[in-house]
Structures are given as C-alpha cells and as structure tokens.
C-alpha cells in the first residue's frame, strides 16, 4: 500500500473529492503525463490511465490533467484505469504557451515551493530568476533560488551583488552534488507532504539535484558536453518522484522561453522592490518612465535602485500588461459567446 499523505493528500483535498459526483471511486496523483495516457499514483499502486471521452474532447488543453494534479479514476484490469474527474487545482505553475498571446500551459499543480535552478557558469542569469519569481508569486508558490554547481570556480562577490535584491525577497541556496552538506541543507528545507517543482534552463543540473536529494538514481542524467563544456539536456517530460524521507519532487524539462501569465502588472512593484520608491512619486498613477517628480527614476539616477533591475521591471511590466489586456479581451469574448448560446437555447425552448 502507498500512503498518499506523503504525496500531499490532505483533509481539504478529501473534502473536494466528496463533493465530486465520483466521490466513491479511487483517487490518485498524476506522476507522469504521456501523450495519450497518465501514470497515476494511488493507494493501491501505480496505474496507467486514459481519459474519458468527455474529458478528452470537452476540455481545453489547459484544463486537462498535468503532473501533480489529483484525479478520480475507475480502475480496471491490472494497473489500468479511466480518469473520470479532476479535483480543482491550486498553486498551479503556468507559463504562456509558446506562439500565443494569452494561452496558458500548466506545468505542475498543487505546488508548495519552486526551486529556480541556475548553474554558476555561463548559464547564470538573474533576469531569468526574476521572471520565475514573478510567476511563482502569482500562484502563491514559494520561490527559492538554487545556485547549482557551486564547486565550479565563480566570482561569489559578483554573484551576490547581482542577486542582492533577490536574497531580500526569497531563500537562496548554493548547491553541488559533490558537496553533500549543501544537498543536506536543501533537503532539510523540504517538509513531509510538500511538493517542490524544479524549473530552469537545460543543463543546469535539475535531474542530478533530484537524484542527490533522493539519495539514489531516480531520473536519467547526462554528463558535460565535450564541445561546449556545459551540462547536457536530459529531462524530456515533467516527472514526479517521492523522497524517502517525505516530500514530492517534480522535475521539468529545461525551457528556453518562459512567458509570464500574470494578470496583475502591479504585482511586479513589490517583487522588484519598486513599491517603496513608488509611494513617494508626485503622481499616484506614475508609470515611472518620464514623469516629473518620479521617485523611482530619482532612485535609479542616484544609484540606489539598480538600473538593470529597473529595466527588467519595465520589460516584465510590458509583458504582463500585454497578457492582461489579451486575457481580459478573451474573457469578454467568451462571456459574449456564452450569452449568445444561452439566448439560442431559450429560443429553442420557447418554440
């Protein structure tokens, strides 16, 4: 038997299950998503499940189960099942679907913490870390910066200067799979029943970190590329594993682009430490671009606010504004369409 409490099952989820039409059936958590089926961890074992036709064709891609989702399914045969329902999501890590303006892609659901992994080589990019931080906060997921491959030669003072504003906001860990004490500290930060998702670019060592935290090889890893001297991309899918001492880890493939799906551009102000300055601006609706009496611009000119952080703020704000406007327009169209469908139904019922 598998104790699903280690996988994050709790009273709130149990209540949601009881409210489902299928509350008497088996529940489990999606560990891996394949193209046409799902591996689901349940109390009686791991099942390979497919979706009912209603779920497969009646929902958008975003609404279909992703890694970490809790589902209700009907077992049949040995180790097989049909997913009939999905419990409401919370703390879902999303990104904007590549090539779209406002379409979301769900990466992992019911996440407590997100480890933003960067390696201390040419991959290190504080701007990318800021982007992930913004998205995590949108979903009430605790962001954590993990600077991996700390055994490499790097300028620690330079790195700490670049991430000074980040360390005031979120926990930061320096790790190396060759230094067990760094892995121990990271492991101690993961509580029993918590779910942690690993995000970052290819080759930063996410899968190796997961293996080190589990103290055994649970995910495939690759070595260093002889041509570039950098880590090779390994993960090709989002995969959930359980640590021996409790705690659920979700590894994700490296991403080149992580488009924000933040609906409130104002959320950036606090994360990038703009709020304290913005409160002193002459105008309440100051956009911190060229307005007279802008305390944010004054802080930049006096070197109090890092110019690169300020420029990152402007870039991310433009992106969130664009997504927010597109999202509101999409909702408006969907509302109008729903209203039209309802009117057509009423006419049919009338005649």
GROMACS .gro file of C-alpha atoms in nm:
model
  351
    1UNK     CA    1   0.000   0.000   0.000
    2UNK     CA    2   0.107   0.359  -0.072
    3UNK     CA    3   0.047   0.631   0.188
    4UNK     CA    4  -0.082   0.922  -0.020
    5UNK     CA    5  -0.031   1.163   0.271
    6UNK     CA    6   0.336   1.160   0.172
    7UNK     CA    7   0.225   1.274  -0.173
    8UNK     CA    8   0.035   1.571  -0.029
    9UNK     CA    9  -0.314   1.424   0.024
   10UNK     CA   10  -0.496   1.614   0.299
   11UNK     CA   11  -0.839   1.689   0.451
   12UNK     CA   12  -0.908   1.975   0.208
   13UNK     CA   13  -0.850   1.751  -0.093
   14UNK     CA   14  -1.062   1.480   0.067
   15UNK     CA   15  -1.347   1.729   0.108
   16UNK     CA   16  -1.318   1.828  -0.259
   17UNK     CA   17  -1.335   1.461  -0.355
   18UNK     CA   18  -1.654   1.412  -0.152
   19UNK     CA   19  -1.813   1.698  -0.345
   20UNK     CA   20  -1.744   1.522  -0.676
   21UNK     CA   21  -2.009   1.311  -0.850
   22UNK     CA   22  -1.749   1.032  -0.849
   23UNK     CA   23  -1.651   1.064  -0.482
   24UNK     CA   24  -1.677   0.690  -0.416
   25UNK     CA   25  -1.416   0.597  -0.680
   26UNK     CA   26  -1.037   0.575  -0.642
   27UNK     CA   27  -0.824   0.890  -0.625
   28UNK     CA   28  -0.458   0.937  -0.709
   29UNK     CA   29  -0.196   1.190  -0.817
   30UNK     CA   30  -0.060   1.228  -1.170
   31UNK     CA   31   0.312   1.141  -1.166
   32UNK     CA   32   0.388   1.149  -1.540
   33UNK     CA   33   0.193   1.274  -1.842
   34UNK     CA   34   0.246   1.080  -2.164
   35UNK     CA   35   0.095   1.182  -2.497
   36UNK     CA   36  -0.216   0.971  -2.464
   37UNK     CA   37  -0.213   0.846  -2.104
   38UNK     CA   38  -0.119   0.926  -1.747
   39UNK     CA   39   0.074   0.744  -1.476
   40UNK     CA   40  -0.126   0.789  -1.156
   41UNK     CA   41  -0.003   0.706  -0.804
   42UNK     CA   42  -0.290   0.567  -0.592
   43UNK     CA   43  -0.314   0.397  -0.254
   44UNK     CA   44  -0.309   0.052  -0.411
   45UNK     CA   45  -0.026   0.116  -0.659
   46UNK     CA   46   0.061   0.295  -0.982
   47UNK     CA   47  -0.199   0.291  -1.261
   48UNK     CA   48  -0.170   0.372  -1.630
   49UNK     CA   49  -0.482   0.574  -1.704
   50UNK     CA   50  -0.661   0.725  -2.002
   51UNK     CA   51  -0.924   0.999  -2.008
   52UNK     CA   52  -1.295   0.956  -2.068
   53UNK     CA   53  -1.416   1.095  -2.400
   54UNK     CA   54  -1.598   1.377  -2.218
   55UNK     CA   55  -1.277   1.491  -2.053
   56UNK     CA   56  -1.058   1.448  -2.360
   57UNK     CA   57  -1.281   1.636  -2.603
   58UNK     CA   58  -1.479   1.856  -2.365
   59UNK     CA   59  -1.190   2.046  -2.212
   60UNK     CA   60  -0.916   2.279  -2.333
   61UNK     CA   61  -0.552   2.167  -2.318
   62UNK     CA   62  -0.503   2.381  -2.006
   63UNK     CA   63  -0.791   2.206  -1.828
   64UNK     CA   64  -0.655   1.856  -1.890
   65UNK     CA   65  -0.456   1.690  -1.608
   66UNK     CA   66  -0.092   1.787  -1.566
   67UNK     CA   67   0.182   1.650  -1.341
   68UNK     CA   68   0.081   1.693  -0.977
   69UNK     CA   69  -0.295   1.702  -1.039
   70UNK     CA   70  -0.523   1.490  -0.819
   71UNK     CA   71  -0.766   1.284  -1.025
   72UNK     CA   72  -1.050   1.037  -0.965
   73UNK     CA   73  -1.044   0.722  -1.176
   74UNK     CA   74  -1.212   0.387  -1.231
   75UNK     CA   75  -0.960   0.102  -1.212
   76UNK     CA   76  -0.995  -0.194  -1.448
   77UNK     CA   77  -0.774  -0.491  -1.531
   78UNK     CA   78  -0.438  -0.489  -1.352
   79UNK     CA   79  -0.278  -0.148  -1.321
   80UNK     CA   80  -0.512   0.022  -1.571
   81UNK     CA   81  -0.777   0.288  -1.524
   82UNK     CA   82  -1.002   0.555  -1.674
   83UNK     CA   83  -0.985   0.911  -1.535
   84UNK     CA   84  -1.338   1.045  -1.487
   85UNK     CA   85  -1.277   1.365  -1.290
   86UNK     CA   86  -1.007   1.603  -1.168
   87UNK     CA   87  -1.007   1.786  -0.836
   88UNK     CA   88  -0.991   2.169  -0.851
   89UNK     CA   89  -0.635   2.294  -0.886
   90UNK     CA   90  -0.448   2.525  -0.654
   91UNK     CA   91  -0.098   2.674  -0.674
   92UNK     CA   92  -0.052   2.579  -1.038
   93UNK     CA   93   0.274   2.673  -1.206
   94UNK     CA   94   0.189   2.801  -1.554
   95UNK     CA   95   0.363   2.970  -1.839
   96UNK     CA   96   0.239   3.135  -2.155
   97UNK     CA   97   0.208   2.881  -2.431
   98UNK     CA   98   0.476   2.936  -2.694
   99UNK     CA   99   0.346   3.119  -3.000
  100UNK     CA  100   0.032   3.251  -2.829
  101UNK     CA  101  -0.067   3.581  -2.671
  102UNK     CA  102  -0.280   3.467  -2.378
  103UNK     CA  103  -0.296   3.086  -2.382
  104UNK     CA  104  -0.170   2.919  -2.065
  105UNK     CA  105   0.021   2.594  -2.031
  106UNK     CA  106   0.002   2.415  -1.695
  107UNK     CA  107   0.340   2.276  -1.587
  108UNK     CA  108   0.265   2.138  -1.239
  109UNK     CA  109  -0.026   2.157  -0.994
  110UNK     CA  110  -0.062   2.170  -0.614
  111UNK     CA  111   0.292   2.305  -0.577
  112UNK     CA  112   0.420   2.442  -0.245
  113UNK     CA  113   0.770   2.554  -0.345
  114UNK     CA  114   0.950   2.614  -0.672
  115UNK     CA  115   1.327   2.570  -0.691
  116UNK     CA  116   1.458   2.809  -0.956
  117UNK     CA  117   1.778   2.629  -1.053
  118UNK     CA  118   2.066   2.810  -1.219
  119UNK     CA  119   2.422   2.687  -1.258
  120UNK     CA  120   2.716   2.904  -1.159
  121UNK     CA  121   2.867   2.912  -1.505
  122UNK     CA  122   2.765   3.093  -1.823
  123UNK     CA  123   2.403   2.993  -1.754
  124UNK     CA  124   2.371   3.226  -1.454
  125UNK     CA  125   2.117   3.497  -1.534
  126UNK     CA  126   1.949   3.695  -1.258
  127UNK     CA  127   1.695   3.839  -1.505
  128UNK     CA  128   1.565   3.486  -1.571
  129UNK     CA  129   1.537   3.428  -1.196
  130UNK     CA  130   1.328   3.746  -1.161
  131UNK     CA  131   1.093   3.622  -1.430
  132UNK     CA  132   1.035   3.293  -1.249
  133UNK     CA  133   0.988   3.474  -0.916
  134UNK     CA  134   0.710   3.688  -1.060
  135UNK     CA  135   0.522   3.385  -1.194
  136UNK     CA  136   0.556   3.190  -0.866
  137UNK     CA  137   0.418   3.476  -0.659
  138UNK     CA  138   0.118   3.499  -0.894
  139UNK     CA  139   0.013   3.149  -0.782
  140UNK     CA  140   0.117   3.176  -0.414
  141UNK     CA  141   0.403   2.932  -0.473
  142UNK     CA  142   0.712   2.998  -0.260
  143UNK     CA  143   1.007   3.071  -0.493
  144UNK     CA  144   1.356   2.956  -0.394
  145UNK     CA  145   1.675   3.034  -0.586
  146UNK     CA  146   1.913   2.737  -0.611
  147UNK     CA  147   2.257   2.825  -0.747
  148UNK     CA  148   2.394   2.488  -0.852
  149UNK     CA  149   2.740   2.360  -0.942
  150UNK     CA  150   2.894   2.566  -0.662
  151UNK     CA  151   3.208   2.351  -0.694
  152UNK     CA  152   3.292   2.538  -1.014
  153UNK     CA  153   3.516   2.840  -0.998
  154UNK     CA  154   3.295   3.151  -0.982
  155UNK     CA  155   3.313   3.506  -0.851
  156UNK     CA  156   3.090   3.481  -0.543
  157UNK     CA  157   3.111   3.852  -0.464
  158UNK     CA  158   2.996   3.944  -0.815
  159UNK     CA  159   2.709   3.692  -0.798
  160UNK     CA  160   2.596   3.819  -0.457
  161UNK     CA  161   2.596   4.177  -0.583
  162UNK     CA  162   2.373   4.076  -0.874
  163UNK     CA  163   2.124   3.889  -0.656
  164UNK     CA  164   2.119   4.127  -0.358
  165UNK     CA  165   1.758   4.233  -0.429
  166UNK     CA  166   1.659   3.867  -0.477
  167UNK     CA  167   1.809   3.750  -0.144
  168UNK     CA  168   1.598   4.011   0.036
  169UNK     CA  169   1.287   3.850  -0.116
  170UNK     CA  170   1.341   3.473  -0.124
  171UNK     CA  171   1.569   3.200   0.019
  172UNK     CA  172   1.890   3.132  -0.176
  173UNK     CA  173   2.092   2.808  -0.165
  174UNK     CA  174   2.436   2.732  -0.312
  175UNK     CA  175   2.449   2.362  -0.405
  176UNK     CA  176   2.676   2.099  -0.555
  177UNK     CA  177   2.608   1.728  -0.591
  178UNK     CA  178   2.975   1.681  -0.500
  179UNK     CA  179   2.931   1.857  -0.165
  180UNK     CA  180   2.687   1.657   0.049
  181UNK     CA  181   2.643   1.930   0.312
  182UNK     CA  182   2.485   2.161   0.050
  183UNK     CA  183   2.240   1.888  -0.051
  184UNK     CA  184   2.159   1.818   0.315
  185UNK     CA  185   2.068   2.184   0.375
  186UNK     CA  186   1.840   2.183   0.071
  187UNK     CA  187   1.678   1.854   0.177
  188UNK     CA  188   1.608   1.997   0.523
  189UNK     CA  189   1.412   2.278   0.355
  190UNK     CA  190   1.156   2.029   0.214
  191UNK     CA  191   0.887   1.918   0.460
  192UNK     CA  192   0.699   1.587   0.455
  193UNK     CA  193   0.399   1.614   0.221
  194UNK     CA  194   0.532   1.926   0.046
  195UNK     CA  195   0.556   1.941  -0.332
  196UNK     CA  196   0.858   2.110  -0.490
  197UNK     CA  197   0.890   2.176  -0.864
  198UNK     CA  198   1.233   2.228  -1.025
  199UNK     CA  199   1.249   2.486  -1.305
  200UNK     CA  200   1.532   2.630  -1.509
  201UNK     CA  201   1.721   2.607  -1.835
  202UNK     CA  202   1.861   2.289  -1.985
  203UNK     CA  203   2.186   2.161  -1.841
  204UNK     CA  204   2.174   2.335  -1.503
  205UNK     CA  205   2.160   2.002  -1.317
  206UNK     CA  206   1.794   1.978  -1.210
  207UNK     CA  207   1.774   1.599  -1.255
  208UNK     CA  208   2.108   1.547  -1.079
  209UNK     CA  209   1.983   1.752  -0.785
  210UNK     CA  210   1.665   1.543  -0.765
  211UNK     CA  211   1.875   1.225  -0.761
  212UNK     CA  212   2.101   1.368  -0.491
  213UNK     CA  213   1.804   1.470  -0.276
  214UNK     CA  214   1.653   1.121  -0.315
  215UNK     CA  215   1.994   0.965  -0.244
  216UNK     CA  216   1.951   0.731  -0.539
  217UNK     CA  217   1.921   0.746  -0.917
  218UNK     CA  218   1.554   0.807  -0.995
  219UNK     CA  219   1.597   1.023  -1.307
  220UNK     CA  220   1.823   0.999  -1.610
  221UNK     CA  221   2.112   1.244  -1.619
  222UNK     CA  222   2.376   1.341  -1.874
  223UNK     CA  223   2.734   1.449  -1.834
  224UNK     CA  224   2.913   1.754  -1.964
  225UNK     CA  225   2.918   1.829  -2.338
  226UNK     CA  226   3.272   1.792  -2.472
  227UNK     CA  227   3.210   2.068  -2.729
  228UNK     CA  228   3.056   2.334  -2.503
  229UNK     CA  229   3.172   2.231  -2.157
  230UNK     CA  230   2.816   2.273  -2.030
  231UNK     CA  231   2.560   2.034  -1.889
  232UNK     CA  232   2.353   1.840  -2.142
  233UNK     CA  233   1.974   1.850  -2.157
  234UNK     CA  234   1.824   1.532  -2.012
  235UNK     CA  235   1.461   1.566  -1.899
  236UNK     CA  236   1.205   1.538  -2.177
  237UNK     CA  237   0.894   1.530  -1.960
  238UNK     CA  238   0.760   1.652  -1.626
  239UNK     CA  239   0.804   1.372  -1.374
  240UNK     CA  240   0.709   1.338  -1.007
  241UNK     CA  241   0.915   1.136  -0.756
  242UNK     CA  242   0.895   1.085  -0.379
  243UNK     CA  243   1.188   1.137  -0.143
  244UNK     CA  244   1.246   0.857   0.110
  245UNK     CA  245   1.204   1.100   0.400
  246UNK     CA  246   0.891   1.255   0.250
  247UNK     CA  247   0.848   1.541   0.010
  248UNK     CA  248   0.743   1.526  -0.355
  249UNK     CA  249   0.982   1.648  -0.625
  250UNK     CA  250   0.873   1.737  -0.980
  251UNK     CA  251   1.146   1.763  -1.241
  252UNK     CA  252   1.073   1.962  -1.558
  253UNK     CA  253   1.243   1.988  -1.898
  254UNK     CA  254   1.461   2.293  -1.950
  255UNK     CA  255   1.284   2.591  -2.103
  256UNK     CA  256   1.435   2.848  -2.336
  257UNK     CA  257   1.139   3.081  -2.305
  258UNK     CA  258   0.916   3.130  -2.000
  259UNK     CA  259   0.631   3.363  -2.093
  260UNK     CA  260   0.451   3.522  -1.798
  261UNK     CA  261   0.081   3.467  -1.733
  262UNK     CA  262   0.048   3.737  -1.468
  263UNK     CA  263  -0.287   3.916  -1.469
  264UNK     CA  264  -0.186   4.197  -1.233
  265UNK     CA  265   0.108   4.408  -1.357
  266UNK     CA  266   0.113   4.589  -1.021
  267UNK     CA  267   0.243   4.271  -0.855
  268UNK     CA  268   0.586   4.342  -1.004
  269UNK     CA  269   0.636   4.652  -0.790
  270UNK     CA  270   0.682   4.463  -0.464
  271UNK     CA  271   0.883   4.174  -0.608
  272UNK     CA  272   1.139   4.401  -0.775
  273UNK     CA  273   1.137   4.643  -0.480
  274UNK     CA  274   0.981   4.933  -0.668
  275UNK     CA  275   0.697   4.987  -0.416
  276UNK     CA  276   0.895   5.181  -0.153
  277UNK     CA  277   1.010   5.435  -0.410
  278UNK     CA  278   0.679   5.450  -0.599
  279UNK     CA  279   0.499   5.561  -0.282
  280UNK     CA  280   0.698   5.886  -0.295
  281UNK     CA  281   0.616   5.969  -0.660
  282UNK     CA  282   0.438   6.301  -0.718
  283UNK     CA  283   0.155   6.135  -0.912
  284UNK     CA  284  -0.036   5.831  -0.785
  285UNK     CA  285  -0.068   5.692  -1.138
  286UNK     CA  286   0.301   5.745  -1.217
  287UNK     CA  287   0.433   5.490  -1.467
  288UNK     CA  288   0.799   5.555  -1.375
  289UNK     CA  289   0.906   5.630  -1.732
  290UNK     CA  290   0.945   6.008  -1.776
  291UNK     CA  291   0.704   6.173  -1.533
  292UNK     CA  292   0.821   6.474  -1.328
  293UNK     CA  293   0.867   6.401  -0.960
  294UNK     CA  294   0.912   6.026  -1.014
  295UNK     CA  295   1.088   5.885  -0.709
  296UNK     CA  296   1.169   5.561  -0.893
  297UNK     CA  297   1.363   5.744  -1.166
  298UNK     CA  298   1.532   5.952  -0.898
  299UNK     CA  299   1.642   5.634  -0.715
  300UNK     CA  300   1.785   5.497  -1.042
  301UNK     CA  301   1.974   5.820  -1.120
  302UNK     CA  302   2.124   5.825  -0.768
  303UNK     CA  303   2.229   5.460  -0.793
  304UNK     CA  304   2.003   5.350  -0.506
  305UNK     CA  305   1.793   5.135  -0.739
  306UNK     CA  306   1.996   4.917  -0.977
  307UNK     CA  307   1.940   5.033  -1.335
  308UNK     CA  308   1.932   4.676  -1.467
  309UNK     CA  309   1.663   4.582  -1.212
  310UNK     CA  310   1.465   4.889  -1.321
  311UNK     CA  311   1.497   4.797  -1.690
  312UNK     CA  312   1.394   4.439  -1.610
  313UNK     CA  313   1.091   4.581  -1.427
  314UNK     CA  314   0.985   4.781  -1.734
  315UNK     CA  315   1.028   4.481  -1.963
  316UNK     CA  316   0.830   4.243  -1.740
  317UNK     CA  317   0.560   4.505  -1.685
  318UNK     CA  318   0.510   4.549  -2.060
  319UNK     CA  319   0.477   4.172  -2.093
  320UNK     CA  320   0.225   4.142  -1.809
  321UNK     CA  321   0.022   4.437  -1.940
  322UNK     CA  322   0.006   4.271  -2.281
  323UNK     CA  323  -0.103   3.937  -2.134
  324UNK     CA  324  -0.353   4.102  -1.900
  325UNK     CA  325  -0.516   4.303  -2.182
  326UNK     CA  326  -0.532   3.994  -2.406
  327UNK     CA  327  -0.672   3.782  -2.123
  328UNK     CA  328  -0.946   4.034  -2.045
  329UNK     CA  329  -1.038   4.059  -2.413
  330UNK     CA  330  -1.054   3.680  -2.435
  331UNK     CA  331  -1.280   3.661  -2.130
  332UNK     CA  332  -1.504   3.930  -2.275
  333UNK     CA  333  -1.543   3.731  -2.598
  334UNK     CA  334  -1.609   3.408  -2.406
  335UNK     CA  335  -1.873   3.584  -2.196
  336UNK     CA  336  -2.042   3.722  -2.508
  337UNK     CA  337  -2.035   3.379  -2.672
  338UNK     CA  338  -2.183   3.212  -2.361
  339UNK     CA  339  -2.459   3.473  -2.354
  340UNK     CA  340  -2.533   3.409  -2.723
  341UNK     CA  341  -2.552   3.031  -2.664
  342UNK     CA  342  -2.792   3.085  -2.373
  343UNK     CA  343  -3.016   3.304  -2.587
  344UNK     CA  344  -3.026   3.042  -2.863
  345UNK     CA  345  -3.120   2.774  -2.607
  346UNK     CA  346  -3.401   2.993  -2.470
  347UNK     CA  347  -3.543   3.043  -2.821
  348UNK     CA  348  -3.535   2.669  -2.886
  349UNK     CA  349  -3.714   2.604  -2.557
  350UNK     CA  350  -3.972   2.871  -2.644
  351UNK     CA  351  -4.060   2.711  -2.977
   0.00000   0.00000   0.00000
